[in-house]
Amino acid sequence: AFGSPAQLAQGEETYHAYCAMCHETSYGNRGLFPDLRVSPMINTAESFRGVVLEGALQPRGMASFRDRLDENEVESIRAYLTQRAHELKASTP
């Protein structure tokens, strides 16, 4: 886990504005899109940035957010997701 409280708060806000609609099962997703808490893409900044900004998974349906997010916002989302991943792991027997 990493990130300052301010970075985590920004990540949470940005995640809910841009990512949650597709990646949270509490919305309309119903498991159609990956749960980003368990995605290996959150393990490195380069991988996550490659998907979110550079469009590495566009052929598989993941849009690039290059025109809406900057690198700092993307890294704050990754920090937030990493924190949530650790919380999920801690709550799983």
mmCIF file with all atom_site columns, N, CA and C in Angstrom, residues 11-74:
data_model
loop_
_atom_site.group_PDB
_atom_site.id
_atom_site.type_symbol
_atom_site.label_atom_id
_atom_site.label_alt_id
_atom_site.label_comp_id
_atom_site.label_asym_id
_atom_site.label_entity_id
_atom_site.label_seq_id
_atom_site.pdbx_PDB_ins_code
_atom_site.Cartn_x
_atom_site.Cartn_y
_atom_site.Cartn_z
_atom_site.occupancy
_atom_site.B_iso_or_equiv
_atom_site.pdbx_formal_charge
_atom_site.auth_seq_id
_atom_site.auth_comp_id
_atom_site.auth_asym_id
_atom_site.auth_atom_id
_atom_site.pdbx_PDB_model_num
ATOM 1   N N  . GLY A 1 11 ? -7.679  9.752  -5.218  1.00 0.00 ? 11 GLY A N  1
ATOM 2   C CA . GLY A 1 11 ? -7.884  8.513  -5.950  1.00 0.00 ? 11 GLY A CA 1
ATOM 3   C C  . GLY A 1 11 ? -9.291  7.976  -5.807  1.00 0.00 ? 11 GLY A C  1
ATOM 4   N N  . GLU A 1 12 ? -9.818  8.040  -4.607  1.00 0.00 ? 12 GLU A N  1
ATOM 5   C CA . GLU A 1 12 ? -11.191 7.580  -4.379  1.00 0.00 ? 12 GLU A CA 1
ATOM 6   C C  . GLU A 1 12 ? -12.183 8.415  -5.175  1.00 0.00 ? 12 GLU A C  1
ATOM 7   N N  . GLU A 1 13 ? -12.028 9.726  -5.117  1.00 0.00 ? 13 GLU A N  1
ATOM 8   C CA . GLU A 1 13 ? -12.929 10.614 -5.851  1.00 0.00 ? 13 GLU A CA 1
ATOM 9   C C  . GLU A 1 13 ? -12.837 10.390 -7.360  1.00 0.00 ? 13 GLU A C  1
ATOM 10  N N  . THR A 1 14 ? -11.630 10.287 -7.870  1.00 0.00 ? 14 THR A N  1
ATOM 11  C CA . THR A 1 14 ? -11.423 10.107 -9.304  1.00 0.00 ? 14 THR A CA 1
ATOM 12  C C  . THR A 1 14 ? -11.912 8.733  -9.758  1.00 0.00 ? 14 THR A C  1
ATOM 13  N N  . TYR A 1 15 ? -11.648 7.711  -8.948  1.00 0.00 ? 15 TYR A N  1
ATOM 14  C CA . TYR A 1 15 ? -12.126 6.361  -9.252  1.00 0.00 ? 15 TYR A CA 1
ATOM 15  C C  . TYR A 1 15 ? -13.646 6.350  -9.384  1.00 0.00 ? 15 TYR A C  1
ATOM 16  N N  . HIS A 1 16 ? -14.327 6.962  -8.420  1.00 0.00 ? 16 HIS A N  1
ATOM 17  C CA . HIS A 1 16 ? -15.788 6.950  -8.465  1.00 0.00 ? 16 HIS A CA 1
ATOM 18  C C  . HIS A 1 16 ? -16.341 7.778  -9.626  1.00 0.00 ? 16 HIS A C  1
ATOM 19  N N  . ALA A 1 17 ? -15.593 8.781  -10.040 1.00 0.00 ? 17 ALA A N  1
ATOM 20  C CA . ALA A 1 17 ? -16.042 9.606  -11.168 1.00 0.00 ? 17 ALA A CA 1
ATOM 21  C C  . ALA A 1 17 ? -15.832 8.916  -12.514 1.00 0.00 ? 17 ALA A C  1
ATOM 22  N N  . TYR A 1 18 ? -14.764 8.120  -12.649 1.00 0.00 ? 18 TYR A N  1
ATOM 23  C CA . TYR A 1 18 ? -14.398 7.580  -13.968 1.00 0.00 ? 18 TYR A CA 1
ATOM 24  C C  . TYR A 1 18 ? -14.408 6.059  -14.083 1.00 0.00 ? 18 TYR A C  1
ATOM 25  N N  . CYS A 1 19 ? -14.270 5.340  -12.982 1.00 0.00 ? 19 CYS A N  1
ATOM 26  C CA . CYS A 1 19 ? -14.044 3.896  -13.065 1.00 0.00 ? 19 CYS A CA 1
ATOM 27  C C  . CYS A 1 19 ? -15.169 3.044  -12.487 1.00 0.00 ? 19 CYS A C  1
ATOM 28  N N  . ALA A 1 20 ? -15.785 3.539  -11.431 1.00 0.00 ? 20 ALA A N  1
ATOM 29  C CA . ALA A 1 20 ? -16.729 2.718  -10.673 1.00 0.00 ? 20 ALA A CA 1
ATOM 30  C C  . ALA A 1 20 ? -17.907 2.229  -11.505 1.00 0.00 ? 20 ALA A C  1
ATOM 31  N N  . MET A 1 21 ? -18.364 3.030  -12.431 1.00 0.00 ? 21 MET A N  1
ATOM 32  C CA . MET A 1 21 ? -19.538 2.635  -13.211 1.00 0.00 ? 21 MET A CA 1
ATOM 33  C C  . MET A 1 21 ? -19.330 1.286  -13.904 1.00 0.00 ? 21 MET A C  1
ATOM 34  N N  . CYS A 1 22 ? -18.122 1.029  -14.330 1.00 0.00 ? 22 CYS A N  1
ATOM 35  C CA . CYS A 1 22 ? -17.839 -0.238 -15.003 1.00 0.00 ? 22 CYS A CA 1
ATOM 36  C C  . CYS A 1 22 ? -17.212 -1.279 -14.073 1.00 0.00 ? 22 CYS A C  1
ATOM 37  N N  . HIS A 1 23 ? -16.443 -0.845 -13.105 1.00 0.00 ? 23 HIS A N  1
ATOM 38  C CA . HIS A 1 23 ? -15.629 -1.786 -12.340 1.00 0.00 ? 23 HIS A CA 1
ATOM 39  C C  . HIS A 1 23 ? -16.134 -2.087 -10.937 1.00 0.00 ? 23 HIS A C  1
ATOM 40  N N  . GLU A 1 24 ? -17.273 -1.552 -10.550 1.00 0.00 ? 24 GLU A N  1
ATOM 41  C CA . GLU A 1 24 ? -17.869 -1.855 -9.246  1.00 0.00 ? 24 GLU A CA 1
ATOM 42  C C  . GLU A 1 24 ? -19.139 -2.653 -9.448  1.00 0.00 ? 24 GLU A C  1
ATOM 43  N N  . THR A 1 25 ? -19.264 -3.774 -8.776  1.00 0.00 ? 25 THR A N  1
ATOM 44  C CA . THR A 1 25 ? -20.465 -4.589 -8.949  1.00 0.00 ? 25 THR A CA 1
ATOM 45  C C  . THR A 1 25 ? -21.687 -3.951 -8.318  1.00 0.00 ? 25 THR A C  1
ATOM 46  N N  . SER A 1 26 ? -21.521 -2.958 -7.451  1.00 0.00 ? 26 SER A N  1
ATOM 47  C CA . SER A 1 26 ? -22.677 -2.292 -6.855  1.00 0.00 ? 26 SER A CA 1
ATOM 48  C C  . SER A 1 26 ? -23.384 -1.378 -7.856  1.00 0.00 ? 26 SER A C  1
ATOM 49  N N  . TYR A 1 27 ? -22.749 -1.126 -8.993  1.00 0.00 ? 27 TYR A N  1
ATOM 50  C CA . TYR A 1 27 ? -23.378 -0.350 -10.063 1.00 0.00 ? 27 TYR A CA 1
ATOM 51  C C  . TYR A 1 27 ? -23.948 -1.342 -11.078 1.00 0.00 ? 27 TYR A C  1
ATOM 52  N N  . GLY A 1 28 ? -23.998 -0.992 -12.333 1.00 0.00 ? 28 GLY A N  1
ATOM 53  C CA . GLY A 1 28 ? -24.591 -1.849 -13.345 1.00 0.00 ? 28 GLY A CA 1
ATOM 54  C C  . GLY A 1 28 ? -23.688 -2.968 -13.837 1.00 0.00 ? 28 GLY A C  1
ATOM 55  N N  . ASN A 1 29 ? -22.471 -3.033 -13.380 1.00 0.00 ? 29 ASN A N  1
ATOM 56  C CA . ASN A 1 29 ? -21.445 -3.960 -13.861 1.00 0.00 ? 29 ASN A CA 1
ATOM 57  C C  . ASN A 1 29 ? -21.858 -5.424 -13.779 1.00 0.00 ? 29 ASN A C  1
ATOM 58  N N  . ARG A 1 30 ? -22.291 -5.858 -12.640 1.00 0.00 ? 30 ARG A N  1
ATOM 59  C CA . ARG A 1 30 ? -22.679 -7.259 -12.416 1.00 0.00 ? 30 ARG A CA 1
ATOM 60  C C  . ARG A 1 30 ? -21.566 -8.245 -12.787 1.00 0.00 ? 30 ARG A C  1
ATOM 61  N N  . GLY A 1 31 ? -20.319 -7.835 -12.613 1.00 0.00 ? 31 GLY A N  1
ATOM 62  C CA . GLY A 1 31 ? -19.197 -8.725 -12.847 1.00 0.00 ? 31 GLY A CA 1
ATOM 63  C C  . GLY A 1 31 ? -18.731 -8.826 -14.282 1.00 0.00 ? 31 GLY A C  1
ATOM 64  N N  . LEU A 1 32 ? -19.237 -7.976 -15.162 1.00 0.00 ? 32 LEU A N  1
ATOM 65  C CA . LEU A 1 32 ? -18.836 -8.043 -16.562 1.00 0.00 ? 32 LEU A CA 1
ATOM 66  C C  . LEU A 1 32 ? -17.426 -7.525 -16.797 1.00 0.00 ? 32 LEU A C  1
ATOM 67  N N  . PHE A 1 33 ? -16.986 -6.583 -15.959 1.00 0.00 ? 33 PHE A N  1
ATOM 68  C CA . PHE A 1 33 ? -15.667 -5.977 -16.101 1.00 0.00 ? 33 PHE A CA 1
ATOM 69  C C  . PHE A 1 33 ? -14.811 -6.385 -14.911 1.00 0.00 ? 33 PHE A C  1
ATOM 70  N N  . PRO A 1 34 ? -13.493 -6.372 -15.057 1.00 0.00 ? 34 PRO A N  1
ATOM 71  C CA . PRO A 1 34 ? -12.617 -6.838 -13.978 1.00 0.00 ? 34 PRO A CA 1
ATOM 72  C C  . PRO A 1 34 ? -12.753 -6.021 -12.689 1.00 0.00 ? 34 PRO A C  1
ATOM 73  N N  . ASP A 1 35 ? -12.625 -6.732 -11.578 1.00 0.00 ? 35 ASP A N  1
ATOM 74  C CA . ASP A 1 35 ? -12.513 -6.105 -10.263 1.00 0.00 ? 35 ASP A CA 1
ATOM 75  C C  . ASP A 1 35 ? -11.072 -5.615 -10.167 1.00 0.00 ? 35 ASP A C  1
ATOM 76  N N  . LEU A 1 36 ? -10.875 -4.324 -10.182 1.00 0.00 ? 36 LEU A N  1
ATOM 77  C CA . LEU A 1 36 ? -9.526  -3.773 -10.254 1.00 0.00 ? 36 LEU A CA 1
ATOM 78  C C  . LEU A 1 36 ? -8.724  -4.009 -8.978  1.00 0.00 ? 36 LEU A C  1
ATOM 79  N N  . ARG A 1 37 ? -9.375  -4.369 -7.889  1.00 0.00 ? 37 ARG A N  1
ATOM 80  C CA . ARG A 1 37 ? -8.643  -4.682 -6.660  1.00 0.00 ? 37 ARG A CA 1
ATOM 81  C C  . ARG A 1 37 ? -7.776  -5.923 -6.831  1.00 0.00 ? 37 ARG A C  1
ATOM 82  N N  . VAL A 1 38 ? -8.141  -6.781 -7.750  1.00 0.00 ? 38 VAL A N  1
ATOM 83  C CA . VAL A 1 38 ? -7.378  -8.015 -7.967  1.00 0.00 ? 38 VAL A CA 1
ATOM 84  C C  . VAL A 1 38 ? -6.681  -8.039 -9.328  1.00 0.00 ? 38 VAL A C  1
ATOM 85  N N  . SER A 1 39 ? -6.644  -6.918 -9.984  1.00 0.00 ? 39 SER A N  1
ATOM 86  C CA . SER A 1 39 ? -5.976  -6.828 -11.284 1.00 0.00 ? 39 SER A CA 1
ATOM 87  C C  . SER A 1 39 ? -4.467  -6.734 -11.101 1.00 0.00 ? 39 SER A C  1
ATOM 88  N N  . PRO A 1 40 ? -3.701  -7.522 -11.838 1.00 0.00 ? 40 PRO A N  1
ATOM 89  C CA . PRO A 1 40 ? -2.244  -7.396 -11.752 1.00 0.00 ? 40 PRO A CA 1
ATOM 90  C C  . PRO A 1 40 ? -1.751  -6.049 -12.297 1.00 0.00 ? 40 PRO A C  1
ATOM 91  N N  . MET A 1 41 ? -2.579  -5.336 -13.012 1.00 0.00 ? 41 MET A N  1
ATOM 92  C CA . MET A 1 41 ? -2.179  -4.045 -13.575 1.00 0.00 ? 41 MET A CA 1
ATOM 93  C C  . MET A 1 41 ? -1.913  -3.000 -12.505 1.00 0.00 ? 41 MET A C  1
ATOM 94  N N  . ILE A 1 42 ? -2.461  -3.169 -11.291 1.00 0.00 ? 42 ILE A N  1
ATOM 95  C CA . ILE A 1 42 ? -2.217  -2.174 -10.247 1.00 0.00 ? 42 ILE A CA 1
ATOM 96  C C  . ILE A 1 42 ? -0.857  -2.354 -9.578  1.00 0.00 ? 42 ILE A C  1
ATOM 97  N N  . ASN A 1 43 ? -0.141  -3.420 -9.936  1.00 0.00 ? 43 ASN A N  1
ATOM 98  C CA . ASN A 1 43 ? 1.142   -3.694 -9.286  1.00 0.00 ? 43 ASN A CA 1
ATOM 99  C C  . ASN A 1 43 ? 2.246   -2.719 -9.665  1.00 0.00 ? 43 ASN A C  1
ATOM 100 N N  . THR A 1 44 ? 2.179   -2.132 -10.846 1.00 0.00 ? 44 THR A N  1
ATOM 101 C CA . THR A 1 44 ? 3.197   -1.153 -11.237 1.00 0.00 ? 44 THR A CA 1
ATOM 102 C C  . THR A 1 44 ? 2.532   0.060  -11.884 1.00 0.00 ? 44 THR A C  1
ATOM 103 N N  . ALA A 1 45 ? 3.155   1.203  -11.653 1.00 0.00 ? 45 ALA A N  1
ATOM 104 C CA . ALA A 1 45 ? 2.646   2.440  -12.241 1.00 0.00 ? 45 ALA A CA 1
ATOM 105 C C  . ALA A 1 45 ? 2.651   2.358  -13.761 1.00 0.00 ? 45 ALA A C  1
ATOM 106 N N  . GLU A 1 46 ? 3.693   1.751  -14.323 1.00 0.00 ? 46 GLU A N  1
ATOM 107 C CA . GLU A 1 46 ? 3.819   1.658  -15.775 1.00 0.00 ? 46 GLU A CA 1
ATOM 108 C C  . GLU A 1 46 ? 2.684   0.849  -16.386 1.00 0.00 ? 46 GLU A C  1
ATOM 109 N N  . SER A 1 47 ? 2.374   -0.296 -15.786 1.00 0.00 ? 47 SER A N  1
ATOM 110 C CA . SER A 1 47 ? 1.297   -1.144 -16.309 1.00 0.00 ? 47 SER A CA 1
ATOM 111 C C  . SER A 1 47 ? -0.047  -0.440 -16.236 1.00 0.00 ? 47 SER A C  1
ATOM 112 N N  . PHE A 1 48 ? -0.329  0.155  -15.087 1.00 0.00 ? 48 PHE A N  1
ATOM 113 C CA . PHE A 1 48 ? -1.615  0.821  -14.896 1.00 0.00 ? 48 PHE A CA 1
ATOM 114 C C  . PHE A 1 48 ? -1.748  2.012  -15.841 1.00 0.00 ? 48 PHE A C  1
ATOM 115 N N  . ARG A 1 49 ? -0.702  2.802  -15.944 1.00 0.00 ? 49 ARG A N  1
ATOM 116 C CA . ARG A 1 49 ? -0.699  3.947  -16.860 1.00 0.00 ? 49 ARG A CA 1
ATOM 117 C C  . ARG A 1 49 ? -0.847  3.470  -18.306 1.00 0.00 ? 49 ARG A C  1
ATOM 118 N N  . GLY A 1 50 ? -0.213  2.357  -18.641 1.00 0.00 ? 50 GLY A N  1
ATOM 119 C CA . GLY A 1 50 ? -0.324  1.815  -19.992 1.00 0.00 ? 50 GLY A CA 1
ATOM 120 C C  . GLY A 1 50 ? -1.753  1.493  -20.379 1.00 0.00 ? 50 GLY A C  1
ATOM 121 N N  . VAL A 1 51 ? -2.518  0.994  -19.421 1.00 0.00 ? 51 VAL A N  1
ATOM 122 C CA . VAL A 1 51 ? -3.921  0.672  -19.689 1.00 0.00 ? 51 VAL A CA 1
ATOM 123 C C  . VAL A 1 51 ? -4.778  1.931  -19.689 1.00 0.00 ? 51 VAL A C  1
ATOM 124 N N  . VAL A 1 52 ? -4.669  2.725  -18.618 1.00 0.00 ? 52 VAL A N  1
ATOM 125 C CA . VAL A 1 52 ? -5.589  3.849  -18.424 1.00 0.00 ? 52 VAL A CA 1
ATOM 126 C C  . VAL A 1 52 ? -5.296  5.027  -19.354 1.00 0.00 ? 52 VAL A C  1
ATOM 127 N N  . LEU A 1 53 ? -4.026  5.338  -19.554 1.00 0.00 ? 53 LEU A N  1
ATOM 128 C CA . LEU A 1 53 ? -3.692  6.495  -20.386 1.00 0.00 ? 53 LEU A CA 1
ATOM 129 C C  . LEU A 1 53 ? -3.278  6.131  -21.806 1.00 0.00 ? 53 LEU A C  1
ATOM 130 N N  . GLU A 1 54 ? -2.534  5.052  -21.947 1.00 0.00 ? 54 GLU A N  1
ATOM 131 C CA . GLU A 1 54 ? -1.966  4.714  -23.253 1.00 0.00 ? 54 GLU A CA 1
ATOM 132 C C  . GLU A 1 54 ? -2.834  3.777  -24.070 1.00 0.00 ? 54 GLU A C  1
ATOM 133 N N  . GLY A 1 55 ? -3.900  3.269  -23.481 1.00 0.00 ? 55 GLY A N  1
ATOM 134 C CA . GLY A 1 55 ? -4.846  2.449  -24.238 1.00 0.00 ? 55 GLY A CA 1
ATOM 135 C C  . GLY A 1 55 ? -4.382  1.043  -24.550 1.00 0.00 ? 55 GLY A C  1
ATOM 136 N N  . ALA A 1 56 ? -3.538  0.469  -23.700 1.00 0.00 ? 56 ALA A N  1
ATOM 137 C CA . ALA A 1 56 ? -3.008  -0.870 -23.966 1.00 0.00 ? 56 ALA A CA 1
ATOM 138 C C  . ALA A 1 56 ? -4.101  -1.931 -24.129 1.00 0.00 ? 56 ALA A C  1
ATOM 139 N N  . LEU A 1 57 ? -5.250  -1.735 -23.507 1.00 0.00 ? 57 LEU A N  1
ATOM 140 C CA . LEU A 1 57 ? -6.322  -2.729 -23.611 1.00 0.00 ? 57 LEU A CA 1
ATOM 141 C C  . LEU A 1 57 ? -7.508  -2.242 -24.442 1.00 0.00 ? 57 LEU A C  1
ATOM 142 N N  . GLN A 1 58 ? -7.297  -1.225 -25.253 1.00 0.00 ? 58 GLN A N  1
ATOM 143 C CA . GLN A 1 58 ? -8.383  -0.749 -26.117 1.00 0.00 ? 58 GLN A CA 1
ATOM 144 C C  . GLN A 1 58 ? -8.933  -1.842 -27.021 1.00 0.00 ? 58 GLN A C  1
ATOM 145 N N  . PRO A 1 59 ? -8.095  -2.726 -27.591 1.00 0.00 ? 59 PRO A N  1
ATOM 146 C CA . PRO A 1 59 ? -8.653  -3.787 -28.432 1.00 0.00 ? 59 PRO A CA 1
ATOM 147 C C  . PRO A 1 59 ? -9.602  -4.729 -27.675 1.00 0.00 ? 59 PRO A C  1
ATOM 148 N N  . ARG A 1 60 ? -9.492  -4.732 -26.326 1.00 0.00 ? 60 ARG A N  1
ATOM 149 C CA . ARG A 1 60 ? -10.353 -5.591 -25.511 1.00 0.00 ? 60 ARG A CA 1
ATOM 150 C C  . ARG A 1 60 ? -11.496 -4.812 -24.868 1.00 0.00 ? 60 ARG A C  1
ATOM 151 N N  . GLY A 1 61 ? -11.663 -3.535 -25.274 1.00 0.00 ? 61 GLY A N  1
ATOM 152 C CA . GLY A 1 61 ? -12.801 -2.760 -24.820 1.00 0.00 ? 61 GLY A CA 1
ATOM 153 C C  . GLY A 1 61 ? -12.541 -1.735 -23.737 1.00 0.00 ? 61 GLY A C  1
ATOM 154 N N  . MET A 1 62 ? -11.309 -1.636 -23.252 1.00 0.00 ? 62 MET A N  1
ATOM 155 C CA . MET A 1 62 ? -10.993 -0.655 -22.215 1.00 0.00 ? 62 MET A CA 1
ATOM 156 C C  . MET A 1 62 ? -10.572 0.650  -22.878 1.00 0.00 ? 62 MET A C  1
ATOM 157 N N  . ALA A 1 63 ? -11.382 1.675  -22.696 1.00 0.00 ? 63 ALA A N  1
ATOM 158 C CA . ALA A 1 63 ? -11.098 2.978  -23.301 1.00 0.00 ? 63 ALA A CA 1
ATOM 159 C C  . ALA A 1 63 ? -9.891  3.635  -22.651 1.00 0.00 ? 63 ALA A C  1
ATOM 160 N N  . SER A 1 64 ? -9.182  4.436  -23.410 1.00 0.00 ? 64 SER A N  1
ATOM 161 C CA . SER A 1 64 ? -8.109  5.265  -22.870 1.00 0.00 ? 64 SER A CA 1
ATOM 162 C C  . SER A 1 64 ? -8.743  6.521  -22.267 1.00 0.00 ? 64 SER A C  1
ATOM 163 N N  . PHE A 1 65 ? -8.209  6.946  -21.129 1.00 0.00 ? 65 PHE A N  1
ATOM 164 C CA . PHE A 1 65 ? -8.680  8.160  -20.477 1.00 0.00 ? 65 PHE A CA 1
ATOM 165 C C  . PHE A 1 65 ? -7.662  9.286  -20.622 1.00 0.00 ? 65 PHE A C  1
ATOM 166 N N  . ARG A 1 66 ? -6.831  9.187  -21.626 1.00 0.00 ? 66 ARG A N  1
ATOM 167 C CA . ARG A 1 66 ? -5.771  10.162 -21.901 1.00 0.00 ? 66 ARG A CA 1
ATOM 168 C C  . ARG A 1 66 ? -6.304  11.586 -21.981 1.00 0.00 ? 66 ARG A C  1
ATOM 169 N N  . ASP A 1 67 ? -7.489  11.751 -22.540 1.00 0.00 ? 67 ASP A N  1
ATOM 170 C CA . ASP A 1 67 ? -8.039  13.094 -22.711 1.00 0.00 ? 67 ASP A CA 1
ATOM 171 C C  . ASP A 1 67 ? -8.795  13.599 -21.483 1.00 0.00 ? 67 ASP A C  1
ATOM 172 N N  . ARG A 1 68 ? -8.911  12.775 -20.442 1.00 0.00 ? 68 ARG A N  1
ATOM 173 C CA . ARG A 1 68 ? -9.658  13.174 -19.248 1.00 0.00 ? 68 ARG A CA 1
ATOM 174 C C  . ARG A 1 68 ? -8.842  13.169 -17.964 1.00 0.00 ? 68 ARG A C  1
ATOM 175 N N  . LEU A 1 69 ? -7.798  12.347 -17.909 1.00 0.00 ? 69 LEU A N  1
ATOM 176 C CA . LEU A 1 69 ? -7.006  12.205 -16.684 1.00 0.00 ? 69 LEU A CA 1
ATOM 177 C C  . LEU A 1 69 ? -5.539  12.473 -16.951 1.00 0.00 ? 69 LEU A C  1
ATOM 178 N N  . ASP A 1 70 ? -4.838  12.950 -15.929 1.00 0.00 ? 70 ASP A N  1
ATOM 179 C CA . ASP A 1 70 ? -3.391  13.120 -16.063 1.00 0.00 ? 70 ASP A CA 1
ATOM 180 C C  . ASP A 1 70 ? -2.679  12.034 -15.243 1.00 0.00 ? 70 ASP A C  1
ATOM 181 N N  . GLU A 1 71 ? -1.371  11.977 -15.347 1.00 0.00 ? 71 GLU A N  1
ATOM 182 C CA . GLU A 1 71 ? -0.601  10.922 -14.688 1.00 0.00 ? 71 GLU A CA 1
ATOM 183 C C  . GLU A 1 71 ? -0.774  10.932 -13.172 1.00 0.00 ? 71 GLU A C  1
ATOM 184 N N  . ASN A 1 72 ? -0.862  12.107 -12.567 1.00 0.00 ? 72 ASN A N  1
ATOM 185 C CA . ASN A 1 72 ? -1.051  12.177 -11.113 1.00 0.00 ? 72 ASN A CA 1
ATOM 186 C C  . ASN A 1 72 ? -2.396  11.612 -10.696 1.00 0.00 ? 72 ASN A C  1
ATOM 187 N N  . GLU A 1 73 ? -3.431  11.898 -11.446 1.00 0.00 ? 73 GLU A N  1
ATOM 188 C CA . GLU A 1 73 ? -4.758  11.357 -11.142 1.00 0.00 ? 73 GLU A CA 1
ATOM 189 C C  . GLU A 1 73 ? -4.771  9.837  -11.292 1.00 0.00 ? 73 GLU A C  1
ATOM 190 N N  . VAL A 1 74 ? -4.120  9.348  -12.330 1.00 0.00 ? 74 VAL A N  1
ATOM 191 C CA . VAL A 1 74 ? -4.070  7.900  -12.559 1.00 0.00 ? 74 VAL A CA 1
ATOM 192 C C  . VAL A 1 74 ? -3.306  7.215  -11.427 1.00 0.00 ? 74 VAL A C  1
#
